Coordinates of C-alpha atoms and ligand atoms in Angstrom, one line a residue:
X1 CA -18.1 97.2 83.5
X2 CA -21.9 97.2 82.9
X3 CA -23.3 94.0 81.5
X4 CA -26.8 92.8 80.8
X5 CA -27.1 89.6 82.7
X6 CA -29.7 86.9 82.3
X7 CA -29.7 85.9 85.9
X8 CA -32.8 83.7 85.7
X9 CA -35.1 82.8 82.8
X10 CA -37.0 86.0 81.9
X11 CA -35.0 88.0 84.3
X12 CA -32.4 90.5 82.9
X13 CA -30.5 92.9 85.1
X14 CA -27.6 95.3 84.6
X15 CA -24.7 94.0 86.7
X16 CA -21.2 95.3 87.4
X17 CA -18.8 92.7 86.1
X18 CA -15.0 92.7 85.8
X19 CA -13.7 93.7 82.4
X20 CA -12.7 90.4 80.8
X21 CA -9.0 89.5 80.5
X22 CA -7.5 89.4 77.0
X23 CA -5.5 86.3 76.1
X24 CA -2.4 86.4 73.9
X25 CA -4.4 85.7 70.7
X26 CA -7.4 87.7 71.7
X27 CA -8.6 91.3 71.3
X28 CA -10.6 93.2 73.9
X29 CA -13.4 95.0 72.1
X30 CA -15.4 97.9 73.5
X31 CA -18.9 97.1 72.3
X32 CA -20.7 99.9 70.5
X33 CA -23.7 98.0 69.2
X34 CA -25.2 94.6 69.8
X35 CA -28.4 93.3 68.2
X36 CA -31.0 91.3 70.0
X37 CA -31.4 88.2 67.9
X38 CA -34.6 86.1 67.7
X39 CA -32.5 83.2 69.2
X40 CA -31.8 85.4 72.3
X41 CA -35.5 86.0 72.7
X42 CA -36.2 82.3 72.3
X43 CA -33.4 81.5 74.8
X44 CA -34.6 84.1 77.3
X45 CA -37.5 82.0 78.6
X46 CA -35.5 78.7 78.5
X47 CA -37.5 77.3 75.7
X48 CA -34.5 76.7 73.4
X49 CA -32.2 75.4 76.1
X50 CA -29.4 77.5 74.6
X51 CA -29.2 80.4 77.1
X52 CA -28.8 78.7 80.4
X53 CA -28.4 81.4 83.1
X54 CA -26.4 83.1 84.4
X55 CA -25.3 84.4 81.1
X56 CA -24.5 87.6 79.2
X57 CA -26.1 87.0 75.8
X58 CA -25.4 88.9 72.5
X59 CA -23.6 87.7 69.4
X60 CA -24.4 90.3 66.7
X61 CA -22.0 93.0 67.7
X62 CA -19.5 95.7 66.6
X63 CA -17.2 98.0 68.5
X64 CA -13.7 99.4 68.9
X65 CA -10.6 97.5 69.8
X66 CA -9.5 98.5 73.3
X67 CA -6.5 96.2 73.8
X68 CA -4.8 93.4 72.1
X69 CA -3.0 90.2 73.2
X70 CA 0.8 89.9 72.7
X71 CA 0.4 87.7 69.5
X72 CA -2.3 89.7 67.8
X73 CA -1.1 91.4 64.6
X74 CA -4.1 92.1 62.3
X75 CA -5.9 94.7 64.5
X76 CA -4.7 97.5 66.8
X77 CA -6.4 99.5 69.6
X78 CA -8.7 102.1 68.1
X79 CA -9.7 99.9 65.1
X80 CA -13.5 99.7 64.4
X81 CA -14.3 96.0 64.1
X82 CA -17.1 93.4 64.0
X83 CA -16.7 89.7 64.7
X84 CA -18.2 86.4 63.6
X85 CA -20.6 84.9 66.2
X86 CA -18.9 81.5 65.7
X87 CA -15.7 80.5 67.5
X88 CA -14.4 77.4 65.7
X89 CA -11.4 75.1 66.3
X90 CA -9.6 75.7 63.0
X91 CA -8.3 72.2 63.0
X92 CA -11.1 69.7 62.4
X93 CA -12.0 68.3 58.9
X94 CA -14.8 70.8 58.5
X95 CA -12.7 73.8 59.6
X96 CA -10.0 72.8 57.2
X97 CA -12.5 72.7 54.4
X98 CA -13.7 76.2 55.3
X99 CA -17.0 74.8 56.7
X100 CA -16.4 76.5 60.1
X101 CA -20.1 76.6 60.8
X102 CA -20.0 72.8 61.0
X103 CA -17.0 72.6 63.3
X104 CA -17.4 69.9 65.9
X105 CA -16.0 72.2 68.6
X106 CA -18.1 75.2 67.5
X107 CA -19.0 77.7 70.1
X108 CA -21.4 80.6 69.6
X109 CA -20.7 83.8 71.5
X110 CA -23.4 84.6 74.1
X111 CA -24.6 81.0 74.2
X112 CA -24.7 78.6 77.2
X113 CA -26.2 75.2 76.3
X114 CA -24.8 72.7 78.8
X115 CA -21.7 71.8 76.6
X116 CA -20.2 75.3 77.0
X117 CA -20.9 78.8 78.3
X118 CA -19.4 81.7 76.4
X119 CA -20.0 85.3 77.5
X120 CA -21.6 87.6 74.9
X121 CA -21.6 91.2 73.9
X122 CA -24.5 92.8 75.9
X123 CA -21.7 94.3 77.9
X124 CA -19.2 97.2 77.7
X125 CA -16.4 94.8 76.8
X126 CA -15.9 91.4 75.3
X127 CA -12.7 89.5 74.5
X128 CA -12.7 87.6 71.2
X129 CA -10.2 85.6 69.3
X130 CA -8.3 87.6 66.6
X131 CA -9.3 85.2 63.8
X132 CA -13.0 86.0 64.0
X133 CA -12.4 89.8 63.8
X134 CA -13.1 91.9 60.8
X135 CA -12.1 95.6 60.4
X136 CA -15.0 97.8 59.5
X137 CA -14.9 100.2 56.5
X138 CA -15.5 103.8 57.6
X139 CA -18.7 103.9 55.7
X140 CA -20.4 101.3 58.0
X141 CA -22.0 102.4 61.2
X142 CA -21.7 100.2 64.3
X143 CA -25.5 99.6 64.1
X144 CA -25.3 98.5 60.5
X145 CA -22.3 96.3 61.4
X146 CA -24.3 94.6 64.1
X147 CA -26.6 93.4 61.2
X148 CA -23.8 91.6 59.3
X149 CA -24.3 88.3 61.1
X150 CA -27.8 88.1 59.8
X151 CA -26.7 89.3 56.3
X152 CA -24.1 86.5 56.3
X153 CA -26.8 83.9 57.1
X154 CA -28.8 85.2 54.1
X155 CA -25.7 85.1 51.8
X156 CA -24.9 81.6 52.9
X157 CA -28.4 80.3 52.2
X158 CA -28.3 81.8 48.7
X159 CA -24.9 80.4 48.1
X160 CA -26.0 76.9 49.1
X161 CA -29.0 77.2 46.7
X162 CA -26.4 77.5 43.9
X163 CA -28.1 80.4 42.3
X164 CA -26.4 81.1 39.0
X165 CA -28.6 84.0 37.7
X166 CA -31.9 84.3 36.0
X167 CA -33.8 82.1 38.4
X168 CA -37.2 82.7 39.8
X169 CA -37.3 82.6 43.6
X170 CA -39.8 82.5 46.4
X171 CA -39.0 83.5 50.0
X172 CA -41.4 82.2 52.6
X173 CA -41.2 84.5 55.7
X174 CA -40.5 88.2 55.4
X175 CA -38.9 88.5 58.8
X176 CA -35.4 89.6 59.5
X177 CA -33.8 86.7 57.7
X178 CA -36.3 86.5 54.8
X179 CA -36.0 90.1 54.0
X180 CA -32.2 89.7 53.8
X181 CA -32.5 86.6 51.7
X182 CA -34.7 88.5 49.3
X183 CA -32.0 91.1 48.9
X184 CA -29.2 88.5 48.7
X185 CA -31.1 86.6 46.0
X186 CA -31.4 89.8 44.0
X187 CA -27.7 90.4 44.3
X188 CA -27.0 86.8 43.2
X189 CA -29.0 87.5 40.0
X190 CA -32.4 85.9 40.5
X191 CA -34.7 87.5 37.9
X192 CA -37.9 87.5 40.0
X193 CA -38.2 87.2 43.7
X194 CA -41.6 86.6 45.3
X195 CA -42.1 87.0 49.1
X196 CA -44.8 85.4 51.2
X197 CA -45.8 86.1 54.7
X198 CA -48.9 86.2 56.9
X199 CA -48.2 89.8 58.1
X200 CA -49.1 92.6 55.7
X201 CA -46.7 95.0 57.4
X202 CA -43.8 92.7 56.7
X203 CA -45.0 92.3 53.1
X204 CA -45.0 96.1 52.6
X205 CA -41.4 96.1 53.8
X206 CA -40.6 93.3 51.3
X207 CA -42.1 95.3 48.5
X208 CA -40.0 98.4 49.5
X209 CA -36.9 96.2 49.5
X210 CA -37.5 94.9 46.0
X211 CA -39.8 92.0 46.0
X212 CA -41.5 91.5 42.6
X213 CA -44.7 90.2 44.1
X214 CA -45.7 89.9 47.7
X215 CA -48.1 87.1 48.6
X216 CA -50.3 87.0 51.6
X217 CA -49.8 83.4 52.8
X218 CA -53.0 83.0 54.8
X219 CA -55.5 84.8 52.6
X220 CA -54.9 83.5 49.1
X221 CA -54.0 80.0 47.9
X222 CA -50.3 80.6 48.0
X223 CA -49.3 77.5 45.9
X224 CA -51.9 78.4 43.3
X225 CA -50.7 82.0 43.2
X226 CA -47.0 80.8 42.7
X227 CA -48.0 78.4 40.0
X228 CA -50.0 81.2 38.2
X229 CA -46.9 83.5 38.4
X230 CA -44.7 80.8 36.9
X231 CA -47.0 79.5 34.1
X232 CA -47.8 76.4 36.2
X233 CA -44.1 75.4 36.6
X234 CA -43.2 76.5 40.2
X235 CA -40.2 78.6 41.1
X236 CA -36.6 77.5 40.5
X237 CA -35.6 78.1 44.2
X238 CA -37.6 78.4 47.4
X239 CA -36.1 79.8 50.6
X240 CA -38.0 78.7 53.7
X241 CA -37.4 81.3 56.4
X242 CA -40.2 80.5 58.9
X243 CA -39.5 76.9 60.0
X244 CA -42.9 75.4 60.6
X245 CA -44.7 72.3 59.3
X246 CA -47.1 74.2 57.0
X247 CA -44.4 76.5 55.5
X248 CA -42.0 73.7 54.8
X249 CA -44.7 71.7 53.0
X250 CA -45.7 74.8 51.0
X251 CA -42.1 75.5 50.1
X252 CA -41.8 72.0 48.6
X253 CA -45.1 72.4 46.7
X254 CA -44.0 75.7 45.2
X255 CA -40.7 74.4 43.8
X256 CA -40.5 73.4 40.1
X257 CA -39.4 69.9 39.1
X258 CA -35.7 69.6 39.9
X259 CA -35.9 72.8 41.8
X260 CA -34.2 73.6 45.1
X261 CA -35.8 74.2 48.5
X262 CA -33.3 75.8 50.9
X263 CA -34.3 75.4 54.5
X264 CA -33.3 78.2 56.8
X265 CA -36.1 78.4 59.3
X266 CA -36.1 75.9 62.2
X267 CA -38.7 76.9 64.8
X268 CA -40.1 73.3 64.7
X269 CA -37.7 70.6 65.7
X270 CA -39.4 68.2 63.3
X271 CA -41.8 68.3 60.4
X272 CA -43.2 65.7 58.0
X273 CA -42.6 66.2 54.3
X274 CA -44.4 64.9 51.1
X275 CA -41.8 62.3 50.3
X276 CA -43.2 61.1 47.0
X277 CA -43.6 64.6 45.7
X278 CA -39.9 65.3 46.5
X279 CA -38.7 62.1 45.0
X280 CA -40.8 62.0 41.8
X281 CA -40.3 65.7 41.1
X282 CA -36.6 65.4 42.0
X283 CA -36.6 68.3 44.4
X284 CA -33.4 69.1 46.2
X285 CA -33.7 69.9 49.9
X286 CA -30.8 72.0 51.2
X287 CA -30.3 72.9 54.9
X288 CA -28.4 76.1 55.6
X289 CA -26.8 76.8 59.0
X290 CA -25.3 80.2 60.0
X291 CA -22.5 81.3 57.7
X292 CA -19.0 80.2 56.8
X293 CA -16.8 83.0 55.5
X294 CA -19.5 85.4 54.2
X295 CA -18.6 88.3 56.4
X296 CA -16.3 90.2 54.0
X297 CA -19.0 89.9 51.2
X298 CA -21.7 91.0 53.7
X299 CA -19.6 94.1 54.6
X300 CA -19.1 95.0 51.0
X301 CA -22.8 94.6 50.0
X302 CA -24.1 96.6 53.0
X303 CA -21.5 99.4 52.8
X304 CA -22.1 99.6 49.0
X305 CA -25.9 99.9 49.6
X306 CA -26.7 96.7 47.7
X307 CA -28.2 95.2 50.8
X308 CA -30.1 97.6 52.9
X309 CA -30.2 96.9 56.7
X310 CA -31.4 100.3 58.0
X311 CA -35.1 99.6 57.3
X312 CA -34.8 96.5 59.4
X313 CA -33.6 98.3 62.5
X314 CA -36.5 99.3 64.7
X315 CA -34.6 100.9 67.5
X316 CA -31.1 101.7 68.9
X317 CA -31.2 102.0 72.6
X318 CA -28.8 102.1 75.6
X319 CA -27.9 98.8 77.2
X320 CA -29.8 99.9 80.4
X321 CA -33.0 99.7 78.4
X322 CA -32.3 96.1 77.4
X323 CA -34.7 94.4 79.9
X324 CA -37.6 96.5 78.5
X325 CA -36.7 95.8 74.9
X326 CA -36.4 92.0 75.6
X327 CA -39.9 92.1 77.2
X328 CA -41.4 93.9 74.2
X329 CA -39.8 91.5 71.7
X330 CA -40.9 88.6 73.9
X331 CA -44.5 89.9 73.8
X332 CA -44.3 89.9 70.0
X333 CA -45.0 93.7 69.8
X334 CA -46.1 94.4 66.2
X335 CA -43.8 96.1 63.8
X336 CA -40.7 95.4 65.9
X337 CA -37.7 93.9 64.0
X338 CA -34.1 94.4 65.0
X339 CA -33.4 96.2 68.3
X340 CA -29.8 97.2 68.9
X341 CA -28.3 97.9 72.3
X342 CA -25.4 100.3 72.8
X343 CA -23.5 99.8 76.0
X344 CA -21.4 102.9 75.8
X345 CA -22.1 105.5 78.4
X346 CA -23.1 108.8 76.7
X347 CA -20.4 111.5 77.2
X348 CA -22.1 114.3 79.2
X349 CA -20.0 116.9 77.5
X350 CA -21.1 116.0 74.0
X351 CA -24.4 115.2 72.4
X352 CA -25.3 111.6 72.5
X353 CA -23.8 110.0 69.4
X354 CA -26.8 107.5 69.4
X355 CA -29.2 110.4 69.0
X356 CA -29.3 110.8 65.1
X357 CA -30.0 107.1 64.8
X358 CA -32.4 106.7 67.7
X359 CA -35.6 105.4 66.4
X360 CA -38.8 104.3 67.9
X361 CA -40.7 101.4 66.3
X362 CA -43.3 102.6 63.9
X363 CA -41.5 105.8 63.0
X364 CA -40.4 106.2 59.4
X365 CA -36.8 105.1 58.8
Ligands
NAD1 N1 -30.3 78.6 59.6 C1 -29.8 79.6 60.2 O1 -28.6 79.8 60.2 C2 -30.7 80.6 60.9 C3 -30.2 81.8 61.3 C4 -31.1 82.7 61.9 C5 -32.4 82.4 62.0 N2 -32.9 81.2 61.5 C6 -34.3 80.9 61.6 O2 -35.0 81.5 60.5 C7 -36.3 81.7 60.8 C8 -36.7 83.2 60.6 O3 -35.9 84.0 61.5 P1 -36.2 85.6 61.6 O4 -35.2 86.1 62.6 O5 -36.4 86.1 60.3 O6 -37.7 85.5 62.4 P2 -38.8 86.6 62.3 O7 -39.7 86.3 63.4 O8 -38.3 88.0 62.1 O9 -39.6 86.2 60.9 C9 -40.4 85.2 60.8 C10 -41.5 85.6 59.7 O10 -42.3 84.5 59.4 C11 -43.6 84.9 59.2 N3 -44.5 83.8 59.3 C12 -45.0 83.1 60.4 N4 -45.8 82.1 60.1 C13 -45.9 82.2 58.7 C14 -46.6 81.4 57.8 N5 -47.4 80.4 58.1 N6 -46.4 81.7 56.5 C15 -45.6 82.7 56.1 N7 -44.9 83.5 56.9 C16 -45.1 83.2 58.2 C17 -43.8 85.9 60.3 O11 -44.9 86.8 60.1 C18 -42.4 86.7 60.3 O12 -42.5 87.8 59.4 C19 -36.5 81.2 62.3 O13 -36.9 79.9 62.2 C20 -35.1 81.2 62.8 O14 -34.9 80.3 63.8 C21 -32.1 80.3 61.0
ZN2 ZN1 -28.2 86.0 65.6
ZN3 ZN1 -13.3 72.8 63.7

C-alpha cells in the first residue's frame, strides 16, 4: 500500500508498505480522508519530539472498513467509520472513570515519542481497535469526519468550563481549535462570544462563524476592550487557544471575578501567571487535554450543521501531494487551515470523487 512516510525530519516520501495485519479485536480501515494536524507540522521538524522517524503520521481520519478481526461485532466490512485518535487501556483508574484522555497507557495514533510508536493514517490502510471506531451517518462526508477529532477537543474544553448557558465568553486564538470552541460555546448556550486574534483573516472567519465581536489582539488594548464590552466586569469564561505567555496572561486579565479560564493552547512549555490576581479574584484555571467521549456529540453537531467545519477546510488533496502540503503548512503560508489528504487512488473509469470538494486555499468555500 502507499503510505506517506516521515523518513527523516522534514523529509516525507511516498513508500510502498505492506497492508497492516488485523488482530482479532481490530478492524482494517481503508483511509478516505486524513487531516494534517498542527501537531503533525510541529512534529515534522523534530521540535516537539513526538514524531520520531521513521513514522507514518496522521490521526484525524475516516474511511471504510475493509476487514474485521474474528472478535469484532460492532462494525462490518463496507461500513463508513471514523476513529478516536487515542488508544487507551480501558483498565486503569482514569479509563474506568471515562477519562480515557488521561490514561496512563495512552497512545496516540500516528505518534512516535520514544515510549511508543504507532503507525498513523497517512496511508491506504490502518488497523485500529474496535472500541475506538464510530460508524458515520450517511450525511457526513469523509472530509468532514476527519474534522471530528478537533471538534471533540473543542467540545471537551467547553464541557470542562462548565458552561450552563447565558455566559459571556472570550476565545483567544481564532485558529482551527479556537473557531471550533467559538461554535461549541454557542451550542452550549453562551449568550455572547467574543473572539480575539492577531490575524484579521482569521477574525473575518470568526465573524462568519458567529462571533458577536472580533477583537484584534495586537492593535487595540484587548483587555480594555473586553472590560468595555462587559461593563467593567470581565467575561464569565475565557478559552485560551493560542498557548503563549502573553495570551495566557491576557486570558486571566479578561476573566471576571470567580470566572473560569480554560487553557487549551500549549505552544509554550511554561509560562508565568499573575498569581495574586488569580487568587484574589478567585479565578479558576482549567486545563483541557484532547477529548474523552465527545465523538458521538461531535458527529451529531457537525452532521446537523450546528458546528460548521467546511469553512475550516482549505484543501482536499491526494496523499501523493502530502509532502508539498506539509512544506506549505510548515512555511506558515497565509490563509491555510486544515488540509486533508485522501490516499484512495482515483478510479480511472469514473470522475474523481474528490473533485467536487477539491479546493485551493483562498478560494471561496
Ligand atoms: N489541549 C488540546 O487537547 C489541544 C488540541 C489541539 C490543539 N491544541 C493547541 O491549541 C492551540 C491552537 O491550535 P490550532 O490548531 O488552533 O492552531 P492554529 O495555528 O490554527 O491557531 C492559532 C491561532 O492563534 C493566533 N495567535 C497567535 N498569536 C496570538 C496572539 N498573541 N494573540 C491572539 N491570537 C494569536 C494565530 O493567529 C492563529 O489564528 C495550539 O497551542 C495547539 O497546540 C491543544
Ligand atoms: Zn490532531
Ligand atoms: Zn487507561
